[in-house]
Coordinates of C-alpha atoms in Angstrom, one line a residue:
M1 CA -156.6 -145.9 40.0
R2 CA -156.1 -142.2 40.8
W3 CA -155.5 -139.6 38.2
A4 CA -154.4 -136.0 38.3
S5 CA -153.8 -133.2 35.9
Y6 CA -150.7 -131.0 36.4
T7 CA -148.5 -128.5 34.6
S8 CA -145.1 -130.0 33.9
A9 CA -142.0 -127.9 34.7
R10 CA -140.3 -129.7 31.8
D11 CA -142.5 -128.4 29.0
G12 CA -145.0 -126.0 30.7
R13 CA -148.0 -128.0 29.4
E14 CA -151.0 -129.8 31.0
H15 CA -150.4 -133.5 31.4
A16 CA -152.6 -136.4 32.7
A17 CA -150.7 -138.4 35.3
L18 CA -151.4 -141.6 37.2
V19 CA -150.9 -141.1 40.9
V20 CA -148.7 -143.8 42.3
D21 CA -147.6 -143.6 45.9
D22 CA -146.2 -140.1 46.2
T23 CA -145.5 -139.6 42.5
L24 CA -147.2 -138.5 39.3
R25 CA -146.4 -140.8 36.4
A26 CA -147.2 -138.6 33.4
L27 CA -148.5 -139.3 29.9
P28 CA -147.0 -137.3 27.0
Y29 CA -148.8 -134.2 25.6
P30 CA -151.4 -133.9 24.2
Q31 CA -153.0 -136.7 26.2
T32 CA -155.3 -135.2 28.9
L33 CA -157.5 -136.8 31.5
L34 CA -160.7 -135.5 29.7
G35 CA -159.4 -137.0 26.4
I36 CA -158.7 -140.4 28.1
L37 CA -162.2 -140.4 29.6
K38 CA -163.8 -139.5 26.3
D39 CA -161.8 -142.1 24.4
G40 CA -162.4 -144.8 27.0
T41 CA -158.7 -145.6 27.2
A42 CA -158.0 -145.2 30.9
D43 CA -156.9 -148.9 31.3
E44 CA -154.4 -148.6 28.4
A45 CA -153.3 -145.1 29.6
S46 CA -152.6 -146.5 33.1
R47 CA -150.5 -149.3 31.8
T48 CA -148.5 -146.8 29.7
A49 CA -148.1 -144.5 32.7
L50 CA -146.8 -147.4 34.8
A51 CA -144.5 -149.0 32.3
D52 CA -143.2 -146.1 30.3
P53 CA -144.1 -142.7 31.8
W54 CA -143.2 -139.5 30.0
E55 CA -141.9 -138.2 33.3
V56 CA -142.1 -139.1 37.0
V57 CA -142.4 -136.2 39.4
P58 CA -143.1 -136.0 43.2
Y59 CA -146.7 -135.3 43.9
A60 CA -146.4 -132.8 46.7
P61 CA -144.5 -130.0 44.9
A62 CA -146.3 -130.5 41.6
T63 CA -148.4 -127.7 40.1
L64 CA -151.7 -129.5 40.2
L65 CA -154.6 -128.4 38.1
A66 CA -158.3 -129.3 38.5
P67 CA -158.5 -133.0 37.5
I68 CA -160.5 -131.8 34.4
P69 CA -159.5 -128.2 34.0
T70 CA -162.1 -127.4 31.4
P71 CA -165.1 -129.8 31.8
P72 CA -167.7 -129.6 29.1
S73 CA -170.5 -129.2 31.7
I74 CA -171.1 -129.6 35.5
R75 CA -174.3 -130.8 37.1
D76 CA -174.6 -129.9 40.8
F77 CA -177.0 -132.3 42.5
M78 CA -178.8 -131.2 45.7
S79 CA -178.8 -134.6 47.2
F80 CA -178.2 -134.2 51.0
E81 CA -181.5 -133.6 52.8
N82 CA -180.0 -131.9 55.8
H83 CA -178.2 -129.4 53.5
V84 CA -181.4 -128.7 51.5
V85 CA -183.6 -128.3 54.6
T86 CA -181.1 -126.0 56.2
S87 CA -180.5 -123.9 53.1
M88 CA -184.2 -123.5 52.4
A89 CA -184.8 -122.5 56.1
A90 CA -182.1 -119.9 55.9
M91 CA -183.9 -118.4 52.9
G92 CA -187.2 -118.5 54.7
G93 CA -188.7 -121.4 52.8
T94 CA -189.4 -125.1 53.0
V95 CA -188.4 -128.1 50.9
D96 CA -190.9 -128.8 48.1
P97 CA -192.2 -132.3 48.4
V98 CA -191.2 -132.9 44.8
W99 CA -187.6 -132.9 46.0
Y100 CA -188.2 -136.2 47.7
E101 CA -189.5 -137.8 44.5
Q102 CA -187.0 -136.8 41.9
P103 CA -183.3 -135.8 41.8
T104 CA -182.8 -132.1 41.7
F105 CA -179.8 -130.6 39.9
Y106 CA -178.7 -127.5 38.1
F107 CA -176.0 -126.8 35.5
T108 CA -173.3 -124.7 37.1
N109 CA -170.5 -122.7 35.5
P110 CA -167.6 -125.0 34.2
A111 CA -165.5 -121.9 33.8
A112 CA -165.5 -121.5 37.6
V113 CA -163.5 -124.7 38.2
T114 CA -160.3 -124.0 40.1
R115 CA -157.1 -125.8 41.0
P116 CA -156.4 -127.4 44.4
H117 CA -155.3 -124.8 47.0
D118 CA -156.3 -121.8 44.9
D119 CA -157.9 -118.8 46.7
I120 CA -161.6 -118.4 45.7
P121 CA -162.5 -114.8 45.1
I122 CA -165.8 -113.4 46.5
A123 CA -167.9 -111.6 43.9
P124 CA -167.8 -107.8 44.2
G125 CA -170.7 -106.4 46.3
S126 CA -171.3 -109.8 48.0
V127 CA -172.4 -109.5 51.6
K128 CA -172.6 -113.2 52.3
F129 CA -170.5 -116.1 51.0
D130 CA -171.6 -119.7 51.1
F131 CA -168.5 -122.0 51.2
E132 CA -169.2 -125.7 50.4
L133 CA -167.0 -128.7 50.0
E134 CA -167.8 -130.0 46.5
V135 CA -166.9 -133.5 45.4
A136 CA -167.0 -134.6 41.8
A137 CA -167.8 -138.0 40.3
V138 CA -166.7 -138.3 36.7
I139 CA -168.4 -141.1 34.9

């Protein structure tokens, strides 16, 4: 099952929605995707979204939000060897052998989460900008 969060034109609020074909099948406010995940009710919520959605809207023109617009925390794992080796070389360093023995991660800023298709501002005074494709796994 695929889920999305979006702002409904009907009430201007954030809604969790099940993505079915090219539509969003929404749950009523105040249900959010984060709430569904915290409560462990995704199966029940998906049945509701299929059988009795609050609204059904086309996916393409919907005002999508980040799937979880305000996550409680984000851990960014440095798990791709080629990326780590290249990054360290660019900074004039080498990969610490410990990296190969234990997972390396850092907590990143959950307030920096953006919506799909948003422009990402470069911090004032920056002379280099590292653009990466980030993929999230929500467990």
